[in-house]
CSV table of C-alpha atoms and ligand atoms in Angstrom, one decimal:
chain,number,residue,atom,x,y,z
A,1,UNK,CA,10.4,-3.8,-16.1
A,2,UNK,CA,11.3,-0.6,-18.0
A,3,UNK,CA,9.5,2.5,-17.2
A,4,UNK,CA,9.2,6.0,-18.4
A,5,UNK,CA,9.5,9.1,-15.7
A,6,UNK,CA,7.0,11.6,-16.4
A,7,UNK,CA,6.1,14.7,-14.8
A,8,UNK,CA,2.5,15.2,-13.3
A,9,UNK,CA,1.3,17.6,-15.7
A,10,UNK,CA,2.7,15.5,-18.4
A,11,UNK,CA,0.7,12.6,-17.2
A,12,UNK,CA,-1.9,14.9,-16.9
A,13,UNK,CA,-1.7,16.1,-20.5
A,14,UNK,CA,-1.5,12.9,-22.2
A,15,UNK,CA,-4.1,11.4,-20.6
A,16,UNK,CA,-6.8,15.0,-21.8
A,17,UNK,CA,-5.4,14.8,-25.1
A,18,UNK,CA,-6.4,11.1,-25.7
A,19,UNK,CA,-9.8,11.4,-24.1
A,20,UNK,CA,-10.4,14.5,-26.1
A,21,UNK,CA,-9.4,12.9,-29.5
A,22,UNK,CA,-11.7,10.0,-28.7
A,23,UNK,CA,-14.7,11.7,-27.7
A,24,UNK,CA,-14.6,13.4,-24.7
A,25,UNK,CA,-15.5,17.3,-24.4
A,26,UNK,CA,-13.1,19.5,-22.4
A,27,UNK,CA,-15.1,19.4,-19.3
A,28,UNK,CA,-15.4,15.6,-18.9
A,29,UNK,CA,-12.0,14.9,-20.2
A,30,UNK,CA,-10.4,17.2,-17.6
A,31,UNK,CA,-12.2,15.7,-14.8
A,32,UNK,CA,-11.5,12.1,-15.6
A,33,UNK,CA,-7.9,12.9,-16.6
A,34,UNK,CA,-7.9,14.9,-13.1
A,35,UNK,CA,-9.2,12.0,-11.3
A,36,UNK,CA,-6.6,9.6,-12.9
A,37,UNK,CA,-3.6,11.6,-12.2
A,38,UNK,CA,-4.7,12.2,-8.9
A,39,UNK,CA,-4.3,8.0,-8.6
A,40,UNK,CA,-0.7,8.3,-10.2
A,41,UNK,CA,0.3,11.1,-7.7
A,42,UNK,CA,-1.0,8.8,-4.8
A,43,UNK,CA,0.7,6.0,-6.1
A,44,UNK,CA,-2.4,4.0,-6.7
A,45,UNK,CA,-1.3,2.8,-9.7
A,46,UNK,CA,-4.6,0.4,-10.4
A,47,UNK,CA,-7.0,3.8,-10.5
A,48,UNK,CA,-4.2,6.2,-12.7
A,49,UNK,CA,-3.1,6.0,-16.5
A,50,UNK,CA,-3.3,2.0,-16.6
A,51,UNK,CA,-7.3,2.7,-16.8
A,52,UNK,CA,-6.9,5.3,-19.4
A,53,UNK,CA,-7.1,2.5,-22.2
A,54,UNK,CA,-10.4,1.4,-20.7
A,55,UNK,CA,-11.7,5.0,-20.8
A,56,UNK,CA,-10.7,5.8,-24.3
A,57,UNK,CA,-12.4,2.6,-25.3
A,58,UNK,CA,-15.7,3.3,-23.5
A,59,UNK,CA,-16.3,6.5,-25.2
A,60,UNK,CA,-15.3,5.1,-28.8
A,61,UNK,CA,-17.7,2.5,-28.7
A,62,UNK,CA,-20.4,5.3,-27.7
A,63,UNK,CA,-21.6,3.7,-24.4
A,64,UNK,CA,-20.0,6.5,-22.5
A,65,UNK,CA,-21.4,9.9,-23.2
A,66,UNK,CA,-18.0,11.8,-23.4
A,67,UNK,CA,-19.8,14.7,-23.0
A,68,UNK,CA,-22.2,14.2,-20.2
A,69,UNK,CA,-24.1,16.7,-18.8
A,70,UNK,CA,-24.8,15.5,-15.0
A,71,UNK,CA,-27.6,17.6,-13.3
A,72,UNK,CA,-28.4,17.9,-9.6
A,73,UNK,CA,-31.8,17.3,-8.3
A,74,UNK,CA,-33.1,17.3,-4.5
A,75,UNK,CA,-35.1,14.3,-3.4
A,76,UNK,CA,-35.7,15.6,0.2
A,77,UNK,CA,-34.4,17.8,2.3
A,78,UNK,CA,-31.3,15.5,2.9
A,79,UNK,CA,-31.1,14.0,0.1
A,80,UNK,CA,-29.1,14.9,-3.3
A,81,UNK,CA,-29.3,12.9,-6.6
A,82,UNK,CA,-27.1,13.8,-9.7
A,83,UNK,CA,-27.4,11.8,-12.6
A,84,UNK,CA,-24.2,11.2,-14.3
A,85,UNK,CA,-26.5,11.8,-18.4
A,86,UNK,CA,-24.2,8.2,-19.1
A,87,UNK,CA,-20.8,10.2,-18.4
A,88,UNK,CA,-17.4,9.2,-16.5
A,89,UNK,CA,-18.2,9.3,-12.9
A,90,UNK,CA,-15.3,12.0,-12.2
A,91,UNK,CA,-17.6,15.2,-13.6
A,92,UNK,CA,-20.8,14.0,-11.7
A,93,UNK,CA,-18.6,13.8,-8.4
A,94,UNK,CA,-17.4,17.0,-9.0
A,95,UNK,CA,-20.7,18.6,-9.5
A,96,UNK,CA,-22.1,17.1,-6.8
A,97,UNK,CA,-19.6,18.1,-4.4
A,98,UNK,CA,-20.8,21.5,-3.5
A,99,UNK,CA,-24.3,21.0,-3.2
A,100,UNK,CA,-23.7,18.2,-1.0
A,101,UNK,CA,-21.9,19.7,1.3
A,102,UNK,CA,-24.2,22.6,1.8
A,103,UNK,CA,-27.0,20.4,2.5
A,104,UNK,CA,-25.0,18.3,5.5
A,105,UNK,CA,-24.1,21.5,6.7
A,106,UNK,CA,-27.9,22.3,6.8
A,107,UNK,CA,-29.1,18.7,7.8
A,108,UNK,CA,-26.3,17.5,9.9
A,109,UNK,CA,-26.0,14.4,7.3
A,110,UNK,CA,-26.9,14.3,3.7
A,111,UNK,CA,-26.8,11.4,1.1
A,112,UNK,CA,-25.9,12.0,-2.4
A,113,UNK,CA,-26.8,9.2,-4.9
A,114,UNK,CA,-25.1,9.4,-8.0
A,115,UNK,CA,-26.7,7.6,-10.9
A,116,UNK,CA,-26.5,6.6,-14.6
A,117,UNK,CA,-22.7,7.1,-14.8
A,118,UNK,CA,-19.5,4.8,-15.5
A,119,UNK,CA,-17.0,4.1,-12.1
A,120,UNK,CA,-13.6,3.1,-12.5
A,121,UNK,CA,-12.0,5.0,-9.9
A,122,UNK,CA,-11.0,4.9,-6.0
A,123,UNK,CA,-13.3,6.1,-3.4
A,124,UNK,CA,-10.8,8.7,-1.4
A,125,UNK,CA,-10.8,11.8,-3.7
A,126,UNK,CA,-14.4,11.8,-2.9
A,127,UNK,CA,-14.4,10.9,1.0
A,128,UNK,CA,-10.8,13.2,1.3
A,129,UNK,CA,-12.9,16.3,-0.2
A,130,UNK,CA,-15.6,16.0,2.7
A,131,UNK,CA,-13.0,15.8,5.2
A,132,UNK,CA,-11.2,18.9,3.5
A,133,UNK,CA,-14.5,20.9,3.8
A,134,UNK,CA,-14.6,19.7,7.8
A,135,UNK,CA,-17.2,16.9,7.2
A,136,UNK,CA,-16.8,13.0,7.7
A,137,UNK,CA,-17.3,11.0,4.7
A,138,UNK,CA,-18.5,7.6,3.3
A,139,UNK,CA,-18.9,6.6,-0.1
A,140,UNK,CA,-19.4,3.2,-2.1
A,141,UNK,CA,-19.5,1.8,-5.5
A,142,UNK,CA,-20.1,-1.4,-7.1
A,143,UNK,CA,-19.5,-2.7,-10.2
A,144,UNK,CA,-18.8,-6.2,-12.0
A,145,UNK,CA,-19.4,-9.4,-10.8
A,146,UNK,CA,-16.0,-10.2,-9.6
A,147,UNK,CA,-16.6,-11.6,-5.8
A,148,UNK,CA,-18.0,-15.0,-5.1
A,149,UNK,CA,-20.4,-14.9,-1.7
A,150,UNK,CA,-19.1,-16.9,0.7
A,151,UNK,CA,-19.1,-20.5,0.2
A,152,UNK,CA,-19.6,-20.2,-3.8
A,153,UNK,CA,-17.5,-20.4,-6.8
A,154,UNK,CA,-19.5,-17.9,-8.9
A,155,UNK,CA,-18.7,-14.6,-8.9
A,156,UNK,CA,-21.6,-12.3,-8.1
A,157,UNK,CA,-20.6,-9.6,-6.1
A,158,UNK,CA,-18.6,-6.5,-6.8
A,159,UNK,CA,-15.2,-5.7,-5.6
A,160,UNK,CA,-17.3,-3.1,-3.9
A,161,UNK,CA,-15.3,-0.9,-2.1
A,162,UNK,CA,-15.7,1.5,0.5
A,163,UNK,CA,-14.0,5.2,1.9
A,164,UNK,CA,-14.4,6.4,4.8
A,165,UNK,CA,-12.7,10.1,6.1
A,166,UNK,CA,-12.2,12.0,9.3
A,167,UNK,CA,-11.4,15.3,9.4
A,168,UNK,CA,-8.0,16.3,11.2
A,169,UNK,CA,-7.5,19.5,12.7
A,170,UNK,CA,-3.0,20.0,11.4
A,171,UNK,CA,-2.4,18.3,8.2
A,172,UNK,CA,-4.4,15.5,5.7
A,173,UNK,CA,-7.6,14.3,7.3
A,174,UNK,CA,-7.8,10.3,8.4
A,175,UNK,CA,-9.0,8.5,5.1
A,176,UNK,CA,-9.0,4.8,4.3
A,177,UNK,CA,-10.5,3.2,1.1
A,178,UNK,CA,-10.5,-0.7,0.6
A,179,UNK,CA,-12.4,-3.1,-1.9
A,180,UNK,CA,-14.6,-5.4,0.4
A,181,UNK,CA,-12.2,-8.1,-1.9
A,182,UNK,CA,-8.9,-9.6,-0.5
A,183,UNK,CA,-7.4,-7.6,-3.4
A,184,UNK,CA,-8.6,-5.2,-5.5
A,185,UNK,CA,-9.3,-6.2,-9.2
A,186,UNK,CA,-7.1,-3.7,-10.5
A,187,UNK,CA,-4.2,-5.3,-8.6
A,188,UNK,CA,-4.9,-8.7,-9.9
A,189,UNK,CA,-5.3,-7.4,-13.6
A,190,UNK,CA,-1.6,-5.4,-13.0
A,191,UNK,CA,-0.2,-8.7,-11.5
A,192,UNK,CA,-1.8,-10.6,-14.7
A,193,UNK,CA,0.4,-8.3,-17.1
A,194,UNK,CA,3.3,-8.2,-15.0
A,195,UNK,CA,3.7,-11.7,-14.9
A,196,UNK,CA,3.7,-11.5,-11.2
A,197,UNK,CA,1.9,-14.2,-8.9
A,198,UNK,CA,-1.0,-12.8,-6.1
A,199,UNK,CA,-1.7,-14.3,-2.5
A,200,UNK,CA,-3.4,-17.2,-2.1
A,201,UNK,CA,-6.1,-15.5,-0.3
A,202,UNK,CA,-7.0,-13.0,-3.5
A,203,UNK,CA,-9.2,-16.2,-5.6
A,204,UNK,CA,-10.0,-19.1,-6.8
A,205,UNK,CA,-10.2,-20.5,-10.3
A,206,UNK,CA,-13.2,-21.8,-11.9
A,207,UNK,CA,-12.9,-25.5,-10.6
A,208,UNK,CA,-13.2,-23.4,-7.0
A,209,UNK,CA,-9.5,-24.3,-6.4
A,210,UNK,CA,-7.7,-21.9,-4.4
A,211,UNK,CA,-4.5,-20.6,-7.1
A,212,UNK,CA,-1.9,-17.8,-6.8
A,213,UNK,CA,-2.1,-17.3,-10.7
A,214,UNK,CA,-3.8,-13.8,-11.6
A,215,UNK,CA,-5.4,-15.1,-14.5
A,216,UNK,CA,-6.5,-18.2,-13.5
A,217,UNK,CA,-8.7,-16.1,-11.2
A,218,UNK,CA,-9.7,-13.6,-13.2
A,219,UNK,CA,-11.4,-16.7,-15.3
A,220,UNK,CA,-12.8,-17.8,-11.5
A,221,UNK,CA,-13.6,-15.8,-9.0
A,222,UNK,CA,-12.4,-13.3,-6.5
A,223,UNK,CA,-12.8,-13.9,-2.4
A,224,UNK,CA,-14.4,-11.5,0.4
A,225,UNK,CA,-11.5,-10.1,2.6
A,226,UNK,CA,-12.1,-12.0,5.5
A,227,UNK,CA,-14.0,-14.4,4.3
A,228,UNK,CA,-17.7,-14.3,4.5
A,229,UNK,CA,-17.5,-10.9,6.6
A,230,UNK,CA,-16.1,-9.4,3.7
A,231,UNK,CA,-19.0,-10.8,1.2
A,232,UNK,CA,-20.9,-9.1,3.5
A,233,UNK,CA,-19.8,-6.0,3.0
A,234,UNK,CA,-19.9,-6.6,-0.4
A,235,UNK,CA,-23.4,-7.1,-0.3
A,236,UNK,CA,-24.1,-4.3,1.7
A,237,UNK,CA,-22.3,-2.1,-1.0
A,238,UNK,CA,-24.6,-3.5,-3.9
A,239,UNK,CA,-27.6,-2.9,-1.8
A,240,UNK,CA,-26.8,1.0,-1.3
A,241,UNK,CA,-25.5,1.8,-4.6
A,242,UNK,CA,-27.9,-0.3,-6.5
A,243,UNK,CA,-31.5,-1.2,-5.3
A,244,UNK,CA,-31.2,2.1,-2.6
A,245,UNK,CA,-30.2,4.5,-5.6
A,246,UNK,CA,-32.2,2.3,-8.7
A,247,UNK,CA,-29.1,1.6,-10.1
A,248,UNK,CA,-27.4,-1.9,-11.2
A,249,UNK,CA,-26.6,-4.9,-9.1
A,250,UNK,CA,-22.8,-5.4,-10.4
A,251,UNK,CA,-24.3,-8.5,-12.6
A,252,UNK,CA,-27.4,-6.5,-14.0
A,253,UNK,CA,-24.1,-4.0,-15.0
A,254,UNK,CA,-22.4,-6.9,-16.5
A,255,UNK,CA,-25.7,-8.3,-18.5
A,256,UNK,CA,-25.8,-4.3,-19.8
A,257,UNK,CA,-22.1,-4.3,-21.1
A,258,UNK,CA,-23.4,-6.9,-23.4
A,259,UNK,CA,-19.8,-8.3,-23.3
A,260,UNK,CA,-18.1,-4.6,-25.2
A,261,UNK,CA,-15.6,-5.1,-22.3
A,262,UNK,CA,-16.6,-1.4,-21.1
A,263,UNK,CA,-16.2,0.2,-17.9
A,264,UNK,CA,-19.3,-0.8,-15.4
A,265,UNK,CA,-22.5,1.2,-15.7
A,266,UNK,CA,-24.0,1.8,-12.3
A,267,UNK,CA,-24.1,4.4,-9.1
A,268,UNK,CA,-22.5,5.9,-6.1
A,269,UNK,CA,-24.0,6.2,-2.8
A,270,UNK,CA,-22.2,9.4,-0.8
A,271,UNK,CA,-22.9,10.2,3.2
A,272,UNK,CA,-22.0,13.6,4.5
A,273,UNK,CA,-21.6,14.0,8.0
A,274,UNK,CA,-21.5,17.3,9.4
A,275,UNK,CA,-19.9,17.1,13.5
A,276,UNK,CA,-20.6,20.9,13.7
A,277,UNK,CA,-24.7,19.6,14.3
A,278,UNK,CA,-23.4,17.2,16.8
A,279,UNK,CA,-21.8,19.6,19.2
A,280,UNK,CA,-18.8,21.8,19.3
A,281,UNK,CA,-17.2,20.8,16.3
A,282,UNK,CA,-13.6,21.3,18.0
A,283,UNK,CA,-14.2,18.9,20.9
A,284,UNK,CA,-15.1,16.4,18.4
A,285,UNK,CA,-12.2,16.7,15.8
A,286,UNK,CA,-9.9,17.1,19.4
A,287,UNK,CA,-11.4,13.4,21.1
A,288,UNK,CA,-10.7,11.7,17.8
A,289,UNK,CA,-7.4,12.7,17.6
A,290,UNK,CA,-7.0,11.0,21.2
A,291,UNK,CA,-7.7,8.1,19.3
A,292,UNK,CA,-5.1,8.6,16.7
A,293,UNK,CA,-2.4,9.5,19.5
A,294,UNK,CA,-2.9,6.2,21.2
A,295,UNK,CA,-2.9,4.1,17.6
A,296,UNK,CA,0.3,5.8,16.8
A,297,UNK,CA,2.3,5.0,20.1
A,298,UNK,CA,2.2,1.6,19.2
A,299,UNK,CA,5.3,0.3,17.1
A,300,UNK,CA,5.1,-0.6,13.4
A,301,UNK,CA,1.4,1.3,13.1
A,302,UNK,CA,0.6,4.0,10.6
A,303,UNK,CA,-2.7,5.9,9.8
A,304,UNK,CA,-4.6,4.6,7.0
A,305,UNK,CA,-4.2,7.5,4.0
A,306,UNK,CA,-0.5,8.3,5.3
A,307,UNK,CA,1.2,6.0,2.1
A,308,UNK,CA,-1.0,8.0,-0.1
A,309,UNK,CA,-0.1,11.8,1.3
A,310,UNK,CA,4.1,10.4,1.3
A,311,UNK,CA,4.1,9.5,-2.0
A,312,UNK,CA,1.7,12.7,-3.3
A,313,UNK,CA,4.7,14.7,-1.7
A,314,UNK,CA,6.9,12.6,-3.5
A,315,UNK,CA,5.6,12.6,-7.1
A,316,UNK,CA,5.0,16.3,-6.7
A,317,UNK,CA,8.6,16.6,-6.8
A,318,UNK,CA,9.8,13.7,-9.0
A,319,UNK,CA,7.3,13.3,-11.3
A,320,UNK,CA,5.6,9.9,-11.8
A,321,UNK,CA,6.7,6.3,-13.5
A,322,UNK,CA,4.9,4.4,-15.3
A,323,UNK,CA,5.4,0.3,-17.2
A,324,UNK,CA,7.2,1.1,-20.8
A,325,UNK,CA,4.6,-0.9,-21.8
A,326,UNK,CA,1.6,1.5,-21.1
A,327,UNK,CA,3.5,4.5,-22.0
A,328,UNK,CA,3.6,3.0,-25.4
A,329,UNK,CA,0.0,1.7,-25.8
A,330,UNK,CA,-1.5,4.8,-24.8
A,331,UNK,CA,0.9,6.6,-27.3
A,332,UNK,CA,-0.3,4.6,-29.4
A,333,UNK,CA,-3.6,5.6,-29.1
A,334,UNK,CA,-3.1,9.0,-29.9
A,335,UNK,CA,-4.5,9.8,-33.3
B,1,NDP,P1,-5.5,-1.5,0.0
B,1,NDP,O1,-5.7,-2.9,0.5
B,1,NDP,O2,-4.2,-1.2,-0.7
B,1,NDP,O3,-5.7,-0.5,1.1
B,1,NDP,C1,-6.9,-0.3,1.8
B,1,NDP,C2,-6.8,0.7,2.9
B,1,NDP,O4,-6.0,0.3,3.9
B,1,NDP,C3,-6.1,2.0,2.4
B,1,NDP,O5,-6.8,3.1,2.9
B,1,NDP,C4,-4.7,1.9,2.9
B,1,NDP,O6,-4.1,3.2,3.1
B,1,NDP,C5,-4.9,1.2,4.2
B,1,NDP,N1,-3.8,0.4,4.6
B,1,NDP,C6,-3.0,-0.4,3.9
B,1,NDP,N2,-2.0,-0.9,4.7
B,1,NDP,C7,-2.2,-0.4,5.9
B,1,NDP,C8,-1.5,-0.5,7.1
B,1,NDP,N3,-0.4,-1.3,7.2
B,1,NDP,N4,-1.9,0.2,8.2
B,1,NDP,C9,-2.9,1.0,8.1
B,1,NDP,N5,-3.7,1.2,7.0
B,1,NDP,C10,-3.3,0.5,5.9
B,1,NDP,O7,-6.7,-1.2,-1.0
B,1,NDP,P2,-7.6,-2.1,-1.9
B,1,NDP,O8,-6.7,-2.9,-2.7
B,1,NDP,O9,-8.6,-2.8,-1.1
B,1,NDP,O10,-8.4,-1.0,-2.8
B,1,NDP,C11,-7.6,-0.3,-3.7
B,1,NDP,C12,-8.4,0.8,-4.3
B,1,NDP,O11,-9.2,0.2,-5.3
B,1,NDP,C13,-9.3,1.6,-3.4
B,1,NDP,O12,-9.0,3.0,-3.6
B,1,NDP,C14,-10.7,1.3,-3.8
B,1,NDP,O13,-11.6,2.3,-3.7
B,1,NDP,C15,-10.5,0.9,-5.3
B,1,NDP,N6,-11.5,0.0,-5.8
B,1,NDP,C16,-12.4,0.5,-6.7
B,1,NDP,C17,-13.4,-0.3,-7.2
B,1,NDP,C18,-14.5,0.3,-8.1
B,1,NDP,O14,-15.3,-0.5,-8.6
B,1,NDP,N7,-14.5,1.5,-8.4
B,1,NDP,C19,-13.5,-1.7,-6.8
B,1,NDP,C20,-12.6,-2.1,-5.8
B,1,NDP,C21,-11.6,-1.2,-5.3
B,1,NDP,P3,-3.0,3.7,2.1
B,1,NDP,O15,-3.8,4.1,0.9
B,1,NDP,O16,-2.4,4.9,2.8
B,1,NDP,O17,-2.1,2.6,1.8
């Protein structure tokens, strides 16, 4: 596969320029180009420029307010909703940030709900900016029925994921970020245009045969990781960031696309945790490094995040590639 070697900012660049020409007002473009090249820089290749094509075409049709104004209101004292005014998730996160750390640090643990915005992205920008400001994070999404529960052949569930991060006193705090899916969709949708096969595990087609071909389950269904523990947590996902927040189940987010082939509608659910209000914030951060000591003396075992913070060293300094392919269709739509 041919690929093009761009620099960050490049990336960066292109990726503002086409939201801007389609739609998208400085402020909203910048944060959901941010957000994208942040993916690409991580080497998450399935949340950076390969969704930018999805993003242009959400703001064209005019379901995505490309210049979304999110505002912050207080429910209770430890609670924080921002509604996303039918933006990009990216400039709702990042308004909410702030306020939501201030009130974990006043609470001990705070819950933001984000609402009435579009989610294509990863979970660990969010989670790794908690941990950053010295709190422990969670956050989950849903989005379109892509997971059938355990035992079906109907896809129902999201792919759901979850982030979770750990602050760490030297270096990048502990962060991991997984779809409650064998694989994420993304991946599946990459392996679909690369003409590449995905494990056995990742779906089944609509006859509820287990396949290895990407499209034939992107017509069925995706599984659970883990089998019906992971359609759990799927469900658990839909329940906080839907019902909890009054947002969409990932099929009432389908029934809304209407079939435009958007981005999903839907929310965010966000918990702050501040160790500081559990005791002596040190001893905390210390004893969980214990933990991290002992995981890492064993052979063959890395930290979940550390792939991520390699290769952000790495395309700091070399830049990023990306498939020929997408280089060109996005140039392409550049007006
Ligand atoms: P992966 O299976 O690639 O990785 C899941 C987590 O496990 C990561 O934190 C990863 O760390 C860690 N990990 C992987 N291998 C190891 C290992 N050998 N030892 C220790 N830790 C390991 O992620 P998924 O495919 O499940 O999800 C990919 C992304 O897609 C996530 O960011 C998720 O948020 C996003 N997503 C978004 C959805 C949405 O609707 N918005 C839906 C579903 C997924 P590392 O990153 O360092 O490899």
């Amino acid at each position: 596969m041919s690929e093009v070697n761009i620099t960050l900012q490049a990336a960066y660049d292109l990726a503002f320029s086409c939201l801007t020409q389609h739609g998208c007002n400085d402020e909203n473009a910048a944060a959901a180009a941010h957000r994208m090249i942040q993916a690409e820089g991580d080497k998450c290749h399935a949340h950076g420029l390969f969704r930018l094509p999805w993003y242009v075409g959400g703001v064209k049709s005019g379901r995505v307010n490309g210049s979304a104004q999110p505002t912050v209101n207080k429910l209770a004292s430890s609670v924080v909703k921002v509604d996303g005014d039918n933006g990009f998730a990216p400039l709702a996160q990042k308004i909410a940030h702030g306020p939501l750390v201030d009130c974990a640090r006043e609470n001990g643990i705070a819950v933001l709900a984000i609402t009435d915005m579009f989610h294509l992205a990863a979970m660990w920008p969010e989670v790794e900016a908690l941990a950053e400001a010295g709190l422990c994070g969670i956050a989950v999404t849903a989005s379109y029925p892509y997971v059938a529960p355990a035992g079906g052949i109907k896809a129902l569930f999201g792919t759901n994921p979850m982030g979770f991060a750990w602050p760490r006193p030297d270096g990048p705090p502990l962060v991991f970020d997984q779809a409650s899916s064998a694989i994420a969709r993304g991946e599946i949708q990459i392996a679909a245009r690369d003409g590449q096969r995905v494990p056995v595990t990742a779906g089944i087609g609509p006859d509820g045969q287990a396949t290895t071909d990407p499209n034939v389950v992107l017509q069925g269904a995706q599984l659970g990781f883990g089998g019906y523990k992971g359609a759990s947590l799927a469900m658990m996902v839909e329940l906080l960031a839907g019902p909890l927040i009054g947002e969409f189940l990932s099929f009432e987010a389908e029934a809304d696309d209407a079939g435009r082939g958007g981005p999903p509608k839907g929310g965010e659910l966000i918990i702050a945790i501040d160790p500081a209000r559990f005791g002596n914030p040190e001893h905390i951060i210390a004893h969980g490094e214990a933990l991290f000591q002992e995981v890492l003396k064993q052979d063959g075992v890395r930290l979940p995040g550390d792939r991520r913070f390699k290769a952000r060293e790495l395309t700091k300094r070399d830049g990023i590639k990306i498939p020929e392919s997408l280089y060109n269709e996005i140039m392409s739509l550049r007006v």
